PDB file of C-alpha atoms in Angstrom:
ATOM      1  CA  MET A   1       5.797 -21.238 -13.372  1.00  0.00           C
ATOM      2  CA  ILE A   2       3.090 -20.608 -16.010  1.00  0.00           C
ATOM      3  CA  ARG A   3       0.661 -23.236 -13.976  1.00  0.00           C
ATOM      4  CA  ARG A   4       1.215 -21.911 -10.905  1.00  0.00           C
ATOM      5  CA  TRP A   5       0.548 -17.822 -12.389  1.00  0.00           C
ATOM      6  CA  VAL A   6      -2.211 -19.521 -13.716  1.00  0.00           C
ATOM      7  CA  SER A   7      -3.368 -21.096 -10.348  1.00  0.00           C
ATOM      8  CA  LEU A   8      -2.986 -17.729  -8.472  1.00  0.00           C
ATOM      9  CA  ILE A   9      -5.013 -15.764 -11.290  1.00  0.00           C
ATOM     10  CA  LEU A  10      -8.013 -17.840 -12.322  1.00  0.00           C
ATOM     11  CA  PRO A  11      -9.591 -18.111  -9.185  1.00  0.00           C
ATOM     12  CA  PRO A  12     -10.320 -14.815  -8.502  1.00  0.00           C
ATOM     13  CA  LEU A  13     -10.502 -13.750 -11.962  1.00  0.00           C
ATOM     14  CA  LEU A  14     -14.068 -16.307 -11.812  1.00  0.00           C
ATOM     15  CA  VAL A  15     -15.320 -14.490  -9.039  1.00  0.00           C
ATOM     16  CA  LEU A  16     -15.017 -10.870 -10.106  1.00  0.00           C
ATOM     17  CA  ILE A  17     -16.804 -12.086 -13.374  1.00  0.00           C
ATOM     18  CA  VAL A  18     -19.365 -13.972 -11.033  1.00  0.00           C
ATOM     19  CA  PHE A  19     -19.536 -10.444  -8.780  1.00  0.00           C
ATOM     20  CA  ILE A  20     -19.749  -8.180 -11.897  1.00  0.00           C
ATOM     21  CA  GLY A  21     -22.574 -10.389 -13.088  1.00  0.00           C
ATOM     22  CA  ALA A  22     -24.983 -10.811  -9.636  1.00  0.00           C
ATOM     23  CA  SER A  23     -23.859  -6.982  -9.198  1.00  0.00           C
ATOM     24  CA  GLU A  24     -25.516  -5.895 -12.593  1.00  0.00           C
ATOM     25  CA  ALA A  25     -28.384  -8.233 -11.705  1.00  0.00           C
ATOM     26  CA  TYR A  26     -29.515  -7.582  -8.296  1.00  0.00           C
ATOM     27  CA  ILE A  27     -29.221  -3.821  -9.463  1.00  0.00           C
ATOM     28  CA  ARG A  28     -31.249  -3.549 -12.429  1.00  0.00           C
ATOM     29  CA  TRP A  29     -33.868  -5.751 -10.627  1.00  0.00           C
ATOM     30  CA  ARG A  30     -34.213  -4.207  -7.697  1.00  0.00           C
ATOM     31  CA  ASN A  31     -34.373  -0.941  -9.444  1.00  0.00           C
ATOM     32  CA  ILE A  32     -31.402   0.954  -7.095  1.00  0.00           C
ATOM     33  CA  PRO A  33     -31.782   4.095  -8.105  1.00  0.00           C
ATOM     34  CA  ILE A  34     -28.345   5.496 -10.436  1.00  0.00           C
ATOM     35  CA  TYR A  35     -27.535   8.231  -7.204  1.00  0.00           C
ATOM     36  CA  LEU A  36     -27.725   5.273  -5.289  1.00  0.00           C
ATOM     37  CA  ALA A  37     -25.545   2.880  -6.722  1.00  0.00           C
ATOM     38  CA  ALA A  38     -24.173   2.007 -10.536  1.00  0.00           C
ATOM     39  CA  PRO A  39     -24.367  -0.735 -11.675  1.00  0.00           C
ATOM     40  CA  PRO A  40     -21.132  -2.068 -13.655  1.00  0.00           C
ATOM     41  CA  SER A  41     -22.445  -1.498 -16.982  1.00  0.00           C
ATOM     42  CA  ALA A  42     -22.735   2.029 -15.816  1.00  0.00           C
ATOM     43  CA  VAL A  43     -19.911   1.898 -14.119  1.00  0.00           C
ATOM     44  CA  GLN A  44     -18.043   0.960 -17.857  1.00  0.00           C
ATOM     45  CA  GLU A  45     -19.661   3.729 -19.608  1.00  0.00           C
ATOM     46  CA  ALA A  46     -18.349   6.243 -16.711  1.00  0.00           C
ATOM     47  CA  MET A  47     -15.275   5.001 -17.201  1.00  0.00           C
ATOM     48  CA  VAL A  48     -15.192   6.469 -21.188  1.00  0.00           C
ATOM     49  CA  GLU A  49     -17.013   9.293 -21.143  1.00  0.00           C
ATOM     50  CA  TYR A  50     -15.109  10.721 -18.378  1.00  0.00           C
ATOM     51  CA  ARG A  51     -11.743   8.912 -19.696  1.00  0.00           C
ATOM     52  CA  PRO A  52      -9.742  12.071 -19.103  1.00  0.00           C
ATOM     53  CA  GLU A  53     -10.698  13.372 -15.910  1.00  0.00           C
ATOM     54  CA  LEU A  54     -10.078  10.026 -14.498  1.00  0.00           C
ATOM     55  CA  LEU A  55      -6.491   9.512 -16.227  1.00  0.00           C
ATOM     56  CA  GLY A  56      -5.653  12.683 -15.251  1.00  0.00           C
ATOM     57  CA  ALA A  57      -5.991  11.892 -11.025  1.00  0.00           C
ATOM     58  CA  LEU A  58      -5.004   9.101 -11.141  1.00  0.00           C
ATOM     59  CA  LEU A  59      -1.975  10.006 -12.615  1.00  0.00           C
ATOM     60  CA  GLN A  60      -2.249  12.657  -9.728  1.00  0.00           C
ATOM     61  CA  THR A  61      -3.097  10.186  -7.010  1.00  0.00           C
ATOM     62  CA  THR A  62      -0.339   7.765  -8.308  1.00  0.00           C
ATOM     63  CA  GLU A  63       2.156  10.337  -7.725  1.00  0.00           C
ATOM     64  CA  ALA A  64       1.117  10.715  -4.501  1.00  0.00           C
ATOM     65  CA  THR A  65       0.671   7.800  -3.176  1.00  0.00           C
ATOM     66  CA  LEU A  66       4.453   6.497  -4.612  1.00  0.00           C
ATOM     67  CA  ILE A  67       6.260   9.361  -3.022  1.00  0.00           C
ATOM     68  CA  GLY A  68       4.613   8.354  -0.002  1.00  0.00           C
ATOM     69  CA  PHE A  69       5.033   4.636  -0.298  1.00  0.00           C
ATOM     70  CA  ALA A  70       8.749   5.487  -1.135  1.00  0.00           C
ATOM     71  CA  ALA A  71       9.235   7.515   1.758  1.00  0.00           C
ATOM     72  CA  SER A  72       7.897   4.783   4.060  1.00  0.00           C
ATOM     73  CA  VAL A  73      10.354   2.315   2.888  1.00  0.00           C
ATOM     74  CA  VAL A  74      12.834   4.558   2.718  1.00  0.00           C
ATOM     75  CA  LEU A  75      12.309   5.520   6.593  1.00  0.00           C
ATOM     76  CA  GLY A  76      10.855   2.763   7.602  1.00  0.00           C
ATOM     77  CA  ILE A  77      13.892   0.357   7.209  1.00  0.00           C
ATOM     78  CA  LEU A  78      16.258   3.308   8.227  1.00  0.00           C
ATOM     79  CA  ILE A  79      14.226   3.586  11.832  1.00  0.00           C
ATOM     80  CA  ALA A  80      13.536  -0.638  11.591  1.00  0.00           C
ATOM     81  CA  VAL A  81      18.062  -1.245  11.945  1.00  0.00           C
ATOM     82  CA  LEU A  82      18.047   2.023  14.711  1.00  0.00           C
ATOM     83  CA  LEU A  83      15.505   0.314  16.846  1.00  0.00           C
ATOM     84  CA  ALA A  84      17.488  -2.898  16.541  1.00  0.00           C
ATOM     85  CA  SER A  85      20.476  -1.824  16.984  1.00  0.00           C
ATOM     86  CA  ALA A  86      20.686  -1.379  21.075  1.00  0.00           C
ATOM     87  CA  LYS A  87      17.434  -2.695  22.953  1.00  0.00           C
ATOM     88  CA  ILE A  88      18.181   0.635  24.665  1.00  0.00           C
ATOM     89  CA  VAL A  89      17.380   2.630  21.811  1.00  0.00           C
ATOM     90  CA  ARG A  90      14.230   0.301  21.054  1.00  0.00           C
ATOM     91  CA  ASN A  91      12.608   0.702  24.068  1.00  0.00           C
ATOM     92  CA  ALA A  92      12.977   4.210  24.520  1.00  0.00           C
ATOM     93  CA  PHE A  93      11.519   4.387  20.539  1.00  0.00           C
ATOM     94  CA  TYR A  94       9.451   1.890  19.392  1.00  0.00           C
ATOM     95  CA  PRO A  95       6.095   2.903  21.648  1.00  0.00           C
ATOM     96  CA  TYR A  96       6.469   6.237  19.336  1.00  0.00           C
ATOM     97  CA  THR A  97       6.247   4.959  16.446  1.00  0.00           C
ATOM     98  CA  VAL A  98       3.361   2.972  17.574  1.00  0.00           C
ATOM     99  CA  PHE A  99       1.431   6.182  18.637  1.00  0.00           C
ATOM    100  CA  PHE A 100       2.346   7.614  15.168  1.00  0.00           C
ATOM    101  CA  GLN A 101       0.225   4.937  14.029  1.00  0.00           C
ATOM    102  CA  THR A 102      -2.646   5.259  16.151  1.00  0.00           C
ATOM    103  CA  VAL A 103      -3.220   9.027  14.992  1.00  0.00           C
ATOM    104  CA  PRO A 104      -6.308   9.263  12.670  1.00  0.00           C
ATOM    105  CA  VAL A 105      -4.945  10.626   9.070  1.00  0.00           C
ATOM    106  CA  VAL A 106      -8.032  12.648   9.030  1.00  0.00           C
ATOM    107  CA  ALA A 107      -7.683  14.164  11.990  1.00  0.00           C
ATOM    108  CA  ILE A 108      -3.970  15.827  11.537  1.00  0.00           C
ATOM    109  CA  ALA A 109      -4.738  16.730   7.598  1.00  0.00           C
ATOM    110  CA  PRO A 110      -6.276  19.905   8.121  1.00  0.00           C
ATOM    111  CA  LEU A 111      -3.017  20.392  10.008  1.00  0.00           C
ATOM    112  CA  LEU A 112      -0.805  19.404   7.256  1.00  0.00           C
ATOM    113  CA  VAL A 113      -3.402  22.298   4.897  1.00  0.00           C
ATOM    114  CA  ASN A 114      -2.168  24.540   7.162  1.00  0.00           C
ATOM    115  CA  TRP A 115       1.687  23.789   7.330  1.00  0.00           C
ATOM    116  CA  PHE A 116       1.824  22.652   3.679  1.00  0.00           C
ATOM    117  CA  GLY A 117      -1.335  24.146   2.081  1.00  0.00           C
ATOM    118  CA  THR A 118      -3.438  21.988  -0.332  1.00  0.00           C
ATOM    119  CA  GLY A 119      -1.953  19.736  -3.374  1.00  0.00           C
ATOM    120  CA  LEU A 120       0.655  16.994  -3.173  1.00  0.00           C
ATOM    121  CA  LEU A 121       2.854  17.487  -0.671  1.00  0.00           C
ATOM    122  CA  SER A 122       0.317  17.342   1.740  1.00  0.00           C
ATOM    123  CA  VAL A 123      -1.359  14.058   0.384  1.00  0.00           C
ATOM    124  CA  ALA A 124       2.054  12.730   0.374  1.00  0.00           C
ATOM    125  CA  ILE A 125       2.645  12.738   3.835  1.00  0.00           C
ATOM    126  CA  CYS A 126      -0.954  11.758   4.623  1.00  0.00           C
ATOM    127  CA  ALA A 127       0.173   8.375   2.060  1.00  0.00           C
ATOM    128  CA  PHE A 128       3.315   8.659   4.503  1.00  0.00           C
ATOM    129  CA  VAL A 129       1.623   8.811   7.732  1.00  0.00           C
ATOM    130  CA  VAL A 130      -0.525   5.907   7.149  1.00  0.00           C
ATOM    131  CA  SER A 131       1.782   3.470   5.358  1.00  0.00           C
ATOM    132  CA  VAL A 132       5.441   3.676   7.392  1.00  0.00           C
ATOM    133  CA  PHE A 133       4.248   1.431  10.382  1.00  0.00           C
ATOM    134  CA  PRO A 134       3.811  -1.781   8.807  1.00  0.00           C
ATOM    135  CA  VAL A 135       6.721  -1.193   7.389  1.00  0.00           C
ATOM    136  CA  ILE A 136       8.917  -0.266  10.641  1.00  0.00           C
ATOM    137  CA  ALA A 137       6.960  -3.634  12.160  1.00  0.00           C
ATOM    138  CA  ASN A 138       7.856  -5.654  10.150  1.00  0.00           C
ATOM    139  CA  THR A 139      11.513  -5.329   9.785  1.00  0.00           C
ATOM    140  CA  LEU A 140      12.567  -5.402  12.824  1.00  0.00           C
ATOM    141  CA  ALA A 141      10.597  -8.084  13.563  1.00  0.00           C
ATOM    142  CA  GLY A 142      13.281  -9.178  10.949  1.00  0.00           C
ATOM    143  CA  LEU A 143      16.162  -8.441  12.125  1.00  0.00           C
ATOM    144  CA  LEU A 144      15.281  -8.870  16.046  1.00  0.00           C
ATOM    145  CA  SER A 145      14.618 -12.511  14.777  1.00  0.00           C
ATOM    146  CA  THR A 146      18.509 -13.222  13.080  1.00  0.00           C
ATOM    147  CA  ASP A 147      19.630 -16.901  13.917  1.00  0.00           C
ATOM    148  CA  PRO A 148      22.419 -16.227  17.054  1.00  0.00           C
ATOM    149  CA  ALA A 149      23.978 -19.498  15.546  1.00  0.00           C
ATOM    150  CA  LEU A 150      24.218 -17.254  12.000  1.00  0.00           C
ATOM    151  CA  ALA A 151      25.725 -14.463  13.872  1.00  0.00           C
ATOM    152  CA  ASP A 152      28.187 -15.349  16.362  1.00  0.00           C
ATOM    153  CA  MET A 153      29.953 -17.296  13.184  1.00  0.00           C
ATOM    154  CA  PHE A 154      30.036 -13.725  11.368  1.00  0.00           C
ATOM    155  CA  LYS A 155      31.390 -12.456  14.310  1.00  0.00           C
ATOM    156  CA  LEU A 156      33.915 -15.464  15.034  1.00  0.00           C
ATOM    157  CA  TYR A 157      35.067 -14.734  11.486  1.00  0.00           C
ATOM    158  CA  GLY A 158      35.310 -10.657  12.252  1.00  0.00           C
ATOM    159  CA  ALA A 159      32.470  -9.331  10.758  1.00  0.00           C
ATOM    160  CA  ASN A 160      31.967  -6.006  11.487  1.00  0.00           C
ATOM    161  CA  PRO A 161      28.131  -4.262  12.610  1.00  0.00           C
ATOM    162  CA  VAL A 162      28.193  -2.769   8.713  1.00  0.00           C
ATOM    163  CA  ALA A 163      28.615  -6.328   7.003  1.00  0.00           C
ATOM    164  CA  ARG A 164      26.613  -8.275   9.763  1.00  0.00           C
ATOM    165  CA  LEU A 165      23.493  -5.796   9.217  1.00  0.00           C
ATOM    166  CA  PHE A 166      24.213  -5.699   5.510  1.00  0.00           C
ATOM    167  CA  LYS A 167      25.163  -9.377   4.938  1.00  0.00           C
ATOM    168  CA  LEU A 168      23.469 -11.009   7.341  1.00  0.00           C
ATOM    169  CA  ARG A 169      21.096  -9.436   9.175  1.00  0.00           C
ATOM    170  CA  LEU A 170      18.865  -7.219   6.219  1.00  0.00           C
ATOM    171  CA  PRO A 171      18.894 -10.493   4.203  1.00  0.00           C
ATOM    172  CA  TRP A 172      17.510 -12.242   6.854  1.00  0.00           C
ATOM    173  CA  ALA A 173      14.657  -9.886   7.585  1.00  0.00           C
ATOM    174  CA  MET A 174      13.864  -9.532   3.721  1.00  0.00           C
ATOM    175  CA  PRO A 175      11.054 -11.780   3.757  1.00  0.00           C
ATOM    176  CA  SER A 176       9.693 -10.214   7.544  1.00  0.00           C
ATOM    177  CA  THR A 177      10.162  -6.524   5.171  1.00  0.00           C
ATOM    178  CA  PHE A 178       8.526  -7.404   2.110  1.00  0.00           C
ATOM    179  CA  THR A 179       5.066  -8.476   4.454  1.00  0.00           C
ATOM    180  CA  GLY A 180       5.369  -5.197   5.481  1.00  0.00           C
ATOM    181  CA  LEU A 181       5.930  -3.665   2.142  1.00  0.00           C
ATOM    182  CA  ARG A 182       3.038  -5.523   0.693  1.00  0.00           C
ATOM    183  CA  ILE A 183       0.836  -4.159   3.133  1.00  0.00           C
ATOM    184  CA  ALA A 184       2.049  -0.205   2.891  1.00  0.00           C
ATOM    185  CA  ALA A 185       1.329  -0.373  -0.373  1.00  0.00           C
ATOM    186  CA  GLY A 186      -2.801  -0.931  -0.147  1.00  0.00           C
ATOM    187  CA  LEU A 187      -2.440   1.419   3.141  1.00  0.00           C
ATOM    188  CA  SER A 188      -1.003   4.011   1.125  1.00  0.00           C
ATOM    189  CA  VAL A 189      -3.329   4.205  -1.577  1.00  0.00           C
ATOM    190  CA  ILE A 190      -5.673   4.793   1.133  1.00  0.00           C
ATOM    191  CA  GLY A 191      -3.813   7.058   3.035  1.00  0.00           C
ATOM    192  CA  THR A 192      -3.848   8.893  -0.567  1.00  0.00           C
ATOM    193  CA  ILE A 193      -7.717   9.212  -0.682  1.00  0.00           C
ATOM    194  CA  VAL A 194      -8.258  10.289   2.306  1.00  0.00           C
ATOM    195  CA  GLY A 195      -5.698  12.899   2.273  1.00  0.00           C
ATOM    196  CA  GLU A 196      -7.139  14.042  -1.281  1.00  0.00           C
ATOM    197  CA  PHE A 197     -10.963  14.122   0.875  1.00  0.00           C
ATOM    198  CA  ILE A 198      -9.837  17.287   2.720  1.00  0.00           C
ATOM    199  CA  THR A 199      -5.640  18.151   1.527  1.00  0.00           C
ATOM    200  CA  GLY A 200      -6.666  17.519  -2.263  1.00  0.00           C
ATOM    201  CA  ASP A 201      -6.281  20.187  -4.528  1.00  0.00           C
ATOM    202  CA  LEU A 202      -9.096  21.285  -6.577  1.00  0.00           C
ATOM    203  CA  ASP A 203      -7.079  22.538  -9.532  1.00  0.00           C
ATOM    204  CA  THR A 204      -5.249  19.317 -10.019  1.00  0.00           C
ATOM    205  CA  PRO A 205      -7.306  16.608  -8.485  1.00  0.00           C
ATOM    206  CA  GLY A 206      -6.892  13.278  -7.564  1.00  0.00           C
ATOM    207  CA  LEU A 207      -9.039  10.380  -7.553  1.00  0.00           C
ATOM    208  CA  GLY A 208     -10.064  11.465  -4.183  1.00  0.00           C
ATOM    209  CA  VAL A 209     -11.569  14.204  -5.226  1.00  0.00           C
ATOM    210  CA  LEU A 210     -13.514  13.087  -7.728  1.00  0.00           C
ATOM    211  CA  ILE A 211     -15.216  10.679  -5.623  1.00  0.00           C
ATOM    212  CA  LEU A 212     -16.270  13.493  -2.992  1.00  0.00           C
ATOM    213  CA  SER A 213     -17.138  15.124  -6.530  1.00  0.00           C
ATOM    214  CA  GLY A 214     -19.102  12.392  -8.287  1.00  0.00           C
ATOM    215  CA  ILE A 215     -21.187  11.870  -4.802  1.00  0.00           C
ATOM    216  CA  LYS A 216     -21.907  15.367  -4.080  1.00  0.00           C
ATOM    217  CA  ASN A 217     -23.194  16.411  -7.814  1.00  0.00           C
ATOM    218  CA  SER A 218     -24.929  12.411  -7.969  1.00  0.00           C
ATOM    219  CA  LYS A 219     -22.295  11.455 -10.707  1.00  0.00           C
ATOM    220  CA  THR A 220     -22.349   7.961  -8.777  1.00  0.00           C
ATOM    221  CA  ALA A 221     -21.100   6.443 -11.490  1.00  0.00           C
ATOM    222  CA  MET A 222     -17.939   8.171 -11.824  1.00  0.00           C
ATOM    223  CA  ALA A 223     -16.865   7.614  -8.602  1.00  0.00           C
ATOM    224  CA  PHE A 224     -17.652   4.460  -8.674  1.00  0.00           C
ATOM    225  CA  ALA A 225     -15.388   4.451 -11.216  1.00  0.00           C
ATOM    226  CA  ALA A 226     -12.562   6.125  -9.516  1.00  0.00           C
ATOM    227  CA  ILE A 227     -13.354   3.923  -6.366  1.00  0.00           C
ATOM    228  CA  LEU A 228     -11.787   1.587  -8.850  1.00  0.00           C
ATOM    229  CA  LEU A 229      -9.070   3.298 -10.203  1.00  0.00           C
ATOM    230  CA  ALA A 230      -7.667   3.461  -6.598  1.00  0.00           C
ATOM    231  CA  SER A 231      -8.306  -0.145  -5.850  1.00  0.00           C
ATOM    232  CA  LEU A 232      -6.561  -1.691  -9.448  1.00  0.00           C
ATOM    233  CA  LEU A 233      -3.880   1.228  -8.408  1.00  0.00           C
ATOM    234  CA  GLY A 234      -3.076  -0.526  -4.944  1.00  0.00           C
ATOM    235  CA  LEU A 235      -3.726  -3.808  -6.595  1.00  0.00           C
ATOM    236  CA  ALA A 236      -0.954  -3.377  -9.268  1.00  0.00           C
ATOM    237  CA  MET A 237       1.109  -2.185  -6.590  1.00  0.00           C
ATOM    238  CA  MET A 238       1.096  -5.321  -4.235  1.00  0.00           C
ATOM    239  CA  SER A 239       1.120  -7.062  -7.429  1.00  0.00           C
ATOM    240  CA  LEU A 240       4.505  -5.948  -8.151  1.00  0.00           C
ATOM    241  CA  LEU A 241       5.576  -6.124  -4.496  1.00  0.00           C
ATOM    242  CA  ASN A 242       4.415 -10.033  -4.837  1.00  0.00           C
ATOM    243  CA  LEU A 243       6.371 -10.398  -8.244  1.00  0.00           C
ATOM    244  CA  ALA A 244       9.830  -8.557  -6.436  1.00  0.00           C
ATOM    245  CA  GLY A 245       9.562 -10.669  -3.643  1.00  0.00           C
ATOM    246  CA  TYR A 246       9.386 -13.877  -5.322  1.00  0.00           C
ATOM    247  CA  LEU A 247      12.145 -13.381  -7.371  1.00  0.00           C
ATOM    248  CA  MET A 248      14.331 -12.410  -4.975  1.00  0.00           C
ATOM    249  CA  LEU A 249      13.374 -15.188  -2.301  1.00  0.00           C
ATOM    250  CA  ARG A 250      12.352 -17.900  -4.724  1.00  0.00           C
ATOM    251  CA  HIS A 251      15.981 -19.794  -4.836  1.00  0.00           C
ATOM    252  CA  TRP A 252      16.457 -19.418  -0.946  1.00  0.00           C
ATOM    253  CA  HIS A 253      13.489 -18.423   1.109  1.00  0.00           C
ATOM    254  CA  ALA A 254      10.615 -21.020   1.269  1.00  0.00           C
ATOM    255  CA  SER A 255       7.842 -18.591   1.475  1.00  0.00           C
ATOM    256  CA  ALA A 256       8.590 -18.046  -2.234  1.00  0.00           C
ATOM    257  CA  ARG A 257       8.452 -21.268  -3.677  1.00  0.00           C
ATOM    258  CA  ASP A 258       5.879 -23.609  -5.110  1.00  0.00           C
TER     259      ASP A 258
END
């Protein structure tokens, strides 16, 4: 297992080191102004200089992201179960879930400000809107791909619909669901940052507010530091989901085996 995790972590770490070194060298070689692009060393200095603001913004963004992501998990799986319950239900309502996904969050964010005001709730809704569809689509695909032979066997032994759902269909859909959750985790961070651009509270700013503030006030290094923290937040969420998926699927599904 240790060898597996080393093989997963070492290659991207080496690529990251090379990228950081090349970026530093290129920016200094071309003498690019600091207000256009900050070298990694300047971003590191900004992480120290603006540490209180960045940590506070990270906590605010993390809270909104987790609320939106949790809502997308619960409601996404529930909606997928309802859509998988009958073909007529799926034909009637699934197109609307697709339409919901195509609505640009930037377009509805001003409406959210009118309805809910600026701050945490509006930002979390933006994260939810962006991230819920992958959960619905992947969970639904997993539920609909349940082995017909196993479904017939459950019926033969008299299992009721609830038992078939929790003992067969949801476990069968779990690999697909985790795929949707990993996609949704990254999208929820994106939705939060975009939401903070428009609906963020200036009194309790998130990373999106700091990014805009840094660019507006020529504090490019601080903006890059905020972008880096947002990326690390998405990476942390996806890594935790990868670990959870591995622990839950390793004993019975090929996707989680070495």
